[in-house]
Amino acid sequence: GQLTVPATNEPKRVVIDTADLDPTLVVRATPKVEATAYLYARMTLPKTQPYLPGQVALFRDQTFVGNGRLPLLTPGAEHELGFGADDAVRIKHAAIDEKRSETGIISSSRNDARNFRITMTNKHERPIAITILDQLPVSNNAEIKVEMTAKPTPTKRDVDDKRGVLAWEDTLKADEEKTIECGYKITWPAAKQITYGR
């Protein structure tokens, strides 16, 4: 349509287009790094036109929570926008045990076993999708063996093609609490030393 912009030499804002999107809300957390859950809105754009890059205003429950930025998005593309910390989802990460030992008659190998418990609680009045991310050590040497233990097993491994990154995807009902128990055991020759890197 047409729009008349007064020549008053002042900045103007006009609505170019509107679209009703039905995003999927998901909470994501990396408890090993930070015991905070973050809310994301995952959406699929209409297939009619591209979205130009620029700043967007973010509102959560009719309340302005900040600004974000959109890249150039092609028609039908999927994109996520972050809406900050979600205080209604509680996350805890705790070390259960840590054991180092040697095996073999003449100590032919050494072991390092570590186990952790992740607890997540939904204090929302509705179910919420949640993704928990964690990391498993990855060996760069054939003599170093890494075994994972996890209950439940991760739904994804090597997330976004990153070696050792694990993801558990689940849905928490209102006031529901769930736990993930995960860990690993590293075995290597006793005559050698190992170094943990990033």
PDB file of C-alpha atoms in Angstrom, residues 14-190:
ATOM      1  CA  VAL A  14       6.553   2.502   9.550  1.00  0.00           C
ATOM      2  CA  VAL A  15       5.152  -1.031   9.401  1.00  0.00           C
ATOM      3  CA  ILE A  16       6.259  -2.725   6.183  1.00  0.00           C
ATOM      4  CA  ASP A  17       4.767  -6.152   6.851  1.00  0.00           C
ATOM      5  CA  THR A  18       3.329  -8.362   9.580  1.00  0.00           C
ATOM      6  CA  ALA A  19       3.404 -12.144   9.929  1.00  0.00           C
ATOM      7  CA  ASP A  20       1.898 -14.529  12.448  1.00  0.00           C
ATOM      8  CA  LEU A  21       4.493 -17.125  13.431  1.00  0.00           C
ATOM      9  CA  ASP A  22       3.885 -20.081  15.724  1.00  0.00           C
ATOM     10  CA  PRO A  23       7.245 -20.689  17.412  1.00  0.00           C
ATOM     11  CA  THR A  24       8.218 -23.774  19.372  1.00  0.00           C
ATOM     12  CA  LEU A  25       9.548 -22.894  22.824  1.00  0.00           C
ATOM     13  CA  VAL A  26      12.491 -24.861  24.131  1.00  0.00           C
ATOM     14  CA  VAL A  27      14.685 -24.486  27.192  1.00  0.00           C
ATOM     15  CA  ARG A  28      18.381 -25.262  26.807  1.00  0.00           C
ATOM     16  CA  ALA A  29      21.021 -25.676  29.500  1.00  0.00           C
ATOM     17  CA  THR A  30      24.674 -26.667  29.828  1.00  0.00           C
ATOM     18  CA  PRO A  31      24.823 -27.509  33.560  1.00  0.00           C
ATOM     19  CA  LYS A  32      28.526 -28.369  33.550  1.00  0.00           C
ATOM     20  CA  VAL A  33      29.267 -24.764  32.557  1.00  0.00           C
ATOM     21  CA  GLU A  34      26.393 -22.876  34.183  1.00  0.00           C
ATOM     22  CA  ALA A  35      23.350 -23.967  36.218  1.00  0.00           C
ATOM     23  CA  THR A  36      20.999 -21.698  34.270  1.00  0.00           C
ATOM     24  CA  ALA A  37      18.325 -22.627  31.744  1.00  0.00           C
ATOM     25  CA  TYR A  38      17.806 -20.344  28.740  1.00  0.00           C
ATOM     26  CA  LEU A  39      14.595 -19.959  26.756  1.00  0.00           C
ATOM     27  CA  TYR A  40      14.633 -20.081  22.948  1.00  0.00           C
ATOM     28  CA  ALA A  41      11.886 -19.657  20.367  1.00  0.00           C
ATOM     29  CA  ARG A  42      12.387 -21.875  17.328  1.00  0.00           C
ATOM     30  CA  MET A  43      10.383 -20.799  14.279  1.00  0.00           C
ATOM     31  CA  THR A  44       9.927 -21.649  10.621  1.00  0.00           C
ATOM     32  CA  LEU A  45       9.523 -18.606   8.406  1.00  0.00           C
ATOM     33  CA  PRO A  46       6.830 -18.308   5.719  1.00  0.00           C
ATOM     34  CA  LYS A  47       7.882 -19.429   2.245  1.00  0.00           C
ATOM     35  CA  THR A  48       6.701 -16.208   0.627  1.00  0.00           C
ATOM     36  CA  GLN A  49       9.697 -13.889   0.984  1.00  0.00           C
ATOM     37  CA  PRO A  50      13.114 -13.524   2.620  1.00  0.00           C
ATOM     38  CA  TYR A  51      13.600 -11.693   5.914  1.00  0.00           C
ATOM     39  CA  LEU A  52      16.145  -8.895   5.794  1.00  0.00           C
ATOM     40  CA  PRO A  53      18.843  -8.683   8.482  1.00  0.00           C
ATOM     41  CA  GLY A  54      18.393  -6.236  11.313  1.00  0.00           C
ATOM     42  CA  GLN A  55      17.400  -5.621  14.910  1.00  0.00           C
ATOM     43  CA  VAL A  56      14.268  -7.152  16.407  1.00  0.00           C
ATOM     44  CA  ALA A  57      12.471  -6.290  19.661  1.00  0.00           C
ATOM     45  CA  LEU A  58      11.835  -9.307  21.896  1.00  0.00           C
ATOM     46  CA  PHE A  59       8.721  -9.559  24.092  1.00  0.00           C
ATOM     47  CA  ARG A  60       8.002 -12.304  26.606  1.00  0.00           C
ATOM     48  CA  ASP A  61       4.464 -12.500  28.033  1.00  0.00           C
ATOM     49  CA  GLN A  62       3.785  -8.992  26.670  1.00  0.00           C
ATOM     50  CA  THR A  63       6.893  -7.656  28.447  1.00  0.00           C
ATOM     51  CA  PHE A  64       9.849  -6.219  26.549  1.00  0.00           C
ATOM     52  CA  VAL A  65      12.957  -8.267  27.441  1.00  0.00           C
ATOM     53  CA  GLY A  66      15.534  -6.863  25.028  1.00  0.00           C
ATOM     54  CA  ASN A  67      16.708  -6.685  21.453  1.00  0.00           C
ATOM     55  CA  GLY A  68      18.055  -9.374  19.171  1.00  0.00           C
ATOM     56  CA  ARG A  69      19.346  -9.520  15.635  1.00  0.00           C
ATOM     57  CA  LEU A  70      18.156 -11.467  12.623  1.00  0.00           C
ATOM     58  CA  PRO A  71      20.538 -12.513   9.855  1.00  0.00           C
ATOM     59  CA  LEU A  72      19.364 -12.640   6.258  1.00  0.00           C
ATOM     60  CA  LEU A  73      16.854 -15.508   6.270  1.00  0.00           C
ATOM     61  CA  THR A  74      15.619 -17.256   3.147  1.00  0.00           C
ATOM     62  CA  PRO A  75      11.920 -18.155   2.717  1.00  0.00           C
ATOM     63  CA  GLY A  76      11.000 -21.233   4.760  1.00  0.00           C
ATOM     64  CA  ALA A  77      14.218 -21.128   6.812  1.00  0.00           C
ATOM     65  CA  GLU A  78      14.324 -22.205  10.459  1.00  0.00           C
ATOM     66  CA  HIS A  79      15.765 -19.826  13.043  1.00  0.00           C
ATOM     67  CA  GLU A  80      16.054 -19.489  16.818  1.00  0.00           C
ATOM     68  CA  LEU A  81      15.830 -16.381  18.961  1.00  0.00           C
ATOM     69  CA  GLY A  82      17.097 -16.339  22.545  1.00  0.00           C
ATOM     70  CA  PHE A  83      14.891 -14.841  25.267  1.00  0.00           C
ATOM     71  CA  GLY A  84      17.309 -14.961  28.184  1.00  0.00           C
ATOM     72  CA  ALA A  85      17.340 -16.986  31.384  1.00  0.00           C
ATOM     73  CA  ASP A  86      14.235 -18.957  32.348  1.00  0.00           C
ATOM     74  CA  ASP A  87      14.006 -18.733  36.136  1.00  0.00           C
ATOM     75  CA  ALA A  88      11.105 -21.197  36.279  1.00  0.00           C
ATOM     76  CA  VAL A  89      13.353 -24.086  35.230  1.00  0.00           C
ATOM     77  CA  ARG A  90      15.838 -25.173  37.902  1.00  0.00           C
ATOM     78  CA  ILE A  91      19.044 -26.943  36.942  1.00  0.00           C
ATOM     79  CA  LYS A  92      21.576 -28.633  39.250  1.00  0.00           C
ATOM     80  CA  HIS A  93      24.857 -30.356  38.384  1.00  0.00           C
ATOM     81  CA  ALA A  94      26.673 -32.445  40.980  1.00  0.00           C
ATOM     82  CA  ALA A  95      29.670 -34.774  40.967  1.00  0.00           C
ATOM     83  CA  ILE A  96      28.660 -38.158  42.409  1.00  0.00           C
ATOM     84  CA  ASP A  97      32.058 -39.823  42.601  1.00  0.00           C
ATOM     85  CA  GLU A  98      35.550 -39.762  41.142  1.00  0.00           C
ATOM     86  CA  LYS A  99      37.869 -42.786  41.149  1.00  0.00           C
ATOM     87  CA  ARG A 100      41.419 -43.302  39.937  1.00  0.00           C
ATOM     88  CA  SER A 101      42.953 -46.764  39.933  1.00  0.00           C
ATOM     89  CA  GLU A 102      45.542 -49.047  38.365  1.00  0.00           C
ATOM     90  CA  THR A 103      44.884 -52.537  36.993  1.00  0.00           C
ATOM     91  CA  GLY A 104      47.074 -55.425  35.946  1.00  0.00           C
ATOM     92  CA  ILE A 105      49.645 -57.531  37.760  1.00  0.00           C
ATOM     93  CA  ILE A 106      52.345 -54.965  37.199  1.00  0.00           C
ATOM     94  CA  SER A 107      50.003 -51.999  36.859  1.00  0.00           C
ATOM     95  CA  SER A 108      49.678 -52.282  33.095  1.00  0.00           C
ATOM     96  CA  SER A 109      46.941 -49.647  32.841  1.00  0.00           C
ATOM     97  CA  ARG A 110      45.410 -46.754  34.719  1.00  0.00           C
ATOM     98  CA  ASN A 111      41.755 -45.708  35.027  1.00  0.00           C
ATOM     99  CA  ASP A 112      40.021 -42.419  35.691  1.00  0.00           C
ATOM    100  CA  ALA A 113      36.253 -42.713  36.279  1.00  0.00           C
ATOM    101  CA  ARG A 114      33.925 -39.795  36.977  1.00  0.00           C
ATOM    102  CA  ASN A 115      30.147 -39.737  37.432  1.00  0.00           C
ATOM    103  CA  PHE A 116      27.728 -36.823  37.571  1.00  0.00           C
ATOM    104  CA  ARG A 117      24.043 -36.191  38.257  1.00  0.00           C
ATOM    105  CA  ILE A 118      22.010 -33.512  36.496  1.00  0.00           C
ATOM    106  CA  THR A 119      18.659 -32.549  38.024  1.00  0.00           C
ATOM    107  CA  MET A 120      16.079 -30.471  36.156  1.00  0.00           C
ATOM    108  CA  THR A 121      12.800 -29.173  37.579  1.00  0.00           C
ATOM    109  CA  ASN A 122       9.980 -27.401  35.735  1.00  0.00           C
ATOM    110  CA  LYS A 123       8.201 -24.773  37.851  1.00  0.00           C
ATOM    111  CA  HIS A 124       6.072 -23.562  34.927  1.00  0.00           C
ATOM    112  CA  GLU A 125       2.329 -24.234  34.938  1.00  0.00           C
ATOM    113  CA  ARG A 126       2.674 -25.921  31.545  1.00  0.00           C
ATOM    114  CA  PRO A 127       4.953 -28.565  30.001  1.00  0.00           C
ATOM    115  CA  ILE A 128       8.203 -27.315  28.516  1.00  0.00           C
ATOM    116  CA  ALA A 129      10.609 -28.900  26.030  1.00  0.00           C
ATOM    117  CA  ILE A 130      14.155 -29.047  27.391  1.00  0.00           C
ATOM    118  CA  THR A 131      17.564 -29.834  25.942  1.00  0.00           C
ATOM    119  CA  ILE A 132      20.497 -30.638  28.231  1.00  0.00           C
ATOM    120  CA  LEU A 133      23.981 -30.388  26.726  1.00  0.00           C
ATOM    121  CA  ASP A 134      27.095 -32.027  28.138  1.00  0.00           C
ATOM    122  CA  GLN A 135      30.519 -33.107  26.977  1.00  0.00           C
ATOM    123  CA  LEU A 136      32.350 -36.417  26.888  1.00  0.00           C
ATOM    124  CA  PRO A 137      36.172 -36.539  26.676  1.00  0.00           C
ATOM    125  CA  VAL A 138      37.404 -37.550  23.222  1.00  0.00           C
ATOM    126  CA  SER A 139      40.592 -39.530  22.722  1.00  0.00           C
ATOM    127  CA  ASN A 140      43.118 -38.469  20.098  1.00  0.00           C
ATOM    128  CA  ASN A 141      45.238 -41.559  20.730  1.00  0.00           C
ATOM    129  CA  ALA A 142      44.317 -45.201  20.008  1.00  0.00           C
ATOM    130  CA  GLU A 143      45.864 -46.308  23.332  1.00  0.00           C
ATOM    131  CA  ILE A 144      43.499 -44.092  25.317  1.00  0.00           C
ATOM    132  CA  LYS A 145      40.004 -45.584  25.646  1.00  0.00           C
ATOM    133  CA  VAL A 146      36.935 -43.604  26.716  1.00  0.00           C
ATOM    134  CA  GLU A 147      33.747 -45.387  27.823  1.00  0.00           C
ATOM    135  CA  MET A 148      30.522 -43.492  28.482  1.00  0.00           C
ATOM    136  CA  THR A 149      27.887 -44.364  31.053  1.00  0.00           C
ATOM    137  CA  ALA A 150      24.542 -42.591  30.903  1.00  0.00           C
ATOM    138  CA  LYS A 151      21.023 -43.148  32.166  1.00  0.00           C
ATOM    139  CA  PRO A 152      19.023 -42.343  30.144  1.00  0.00           C
ATOM    140  CA  THR A 153      21.188 -42.518  27.027  1.00  0.00           C
ATOM    141  CA  PRO A 154      21.662 -39.240  25.116  1.00  0.00           C
ATOM    142  CA  THR A 155      19.252 -38.592  22.251  1.00  0.00           C
ATOM    143  CA  LYS A 156      22.065 -37.046  20.179  1.00  0.00           C
ATOM    144  CA  ARG A 157      25.837 -37.436  20.033  1.00  0.00           C
ATOM    145  CA  ASP A 158      28.394 -35.152  18.367  1.00  0.00           C
ATOM    146  CA  VAL A 159      25.847 -32.312  18.261  1.00  0.00           C
ATOM    147  CA  ASP A 160      26.447 -29.847  15.398  1.00  0.00           C
ATOM    148  CA  ASP A 161      29.377 -32.052  14.294  1.00  0.00           C
ATOM    149  CA  LYS A 162      31.262 -31.265  17.512  1.00  0.00           C
ATOM    150  CA  ARG A 163      33.025 -34.383  18.798  1.00  0.00           C
ATOM    151  CA  GLY A 164      32.021 -35.456  22.290  1.00  0.00           C
ATOM    152  CA  VAL A 165      29.051 -33.084  22.639  1.00  0.00           C
ATOM    153  CA  LEU A 166      25.970 -34.899  23.973  1.00  0.00           C
ATOM    154  CA  ALA A 167      22.334 -33.812  24.085  1.00  0.00           C
ATOM    155  CA  TRP A 168      19.343 -35.097  26.021  1.00  0.00           C
ATOM    156  CA  GLU A 169      16.006 -33.901  24.640  1.00  0.00           C
ATOM    157  CA  ASP A 170      12.910 -34.337  26.782  1.00  0.00           C
ATOM    158  CA  THR A 171       9.692 -32.682  27.923  1.00  0.00           C
ATOM    159  CA  LEU A 172       9.096 -31.738  31.550  1.00  0.00           C
ATOM    160  CA  LYS A 173       5.516 -31.587  32.792  1.00  0.00           C
ATOM    161  CA  ALA A 174       4.437 -28.863  35.204  1.00  0.00           C
ATOM    162  CA  ASP A 175       6.214 -29.308  38.567  1.00  0.00           C
ATOM    163  CA  GLU A 176       8.025 -32.382  37.262  1.00  0.00           C
ATOM    164  CA  GLU A 177      11.593 -33.252  38.220  1.00  0.00           C
ATOM    165  CA  LYS A 178      13.878 -35.552  36.249  1.00  0.00           C
ATOM    166  CA  THR A 179      17.488 -36.616  36.620  1.00  0.00           C
ATOM    167  CA  ILE A 180      20.249 -37.633  34.246  1.00  0.00           C
ATOM    168  CA  GLU A 181      23.152 -39.701  35.504  1.00  0.00           C
ATOM    169  CA  CYS A 182      26.152 -39.656  33.228  1.00  0.00           C
ATOM    170  CA  GLY A 183      29.840 -40.275  33.417  1.00  0.00           C
ATOM    171  CA  TYR A 184      32.881 -41.709  31.733  1.00  0.00           C
ATOM    172  CA  LYS A 185      35.821 -44.030  32.322  1.00  0.00           C
ATOM    173  CA  ILE A 186      39.202 -43.368  30.714  1.00  0.00           C
ATOM    174  CA  THR A 187      41.777 -46.163  30.450  1.00  0.00           C
ATOM    175  CA  TRP A 188      45.379 -45.675  29.289  1.00  0.00           C
ATOM    176  CA  PRO A 189      48.776 -47.447  29.573  1.00  0.00           C
ATOM    177  CA  ALA A 190      50.364 -46.995  32.998  1.00  0.00           C
TER     178      ALA A 190
END
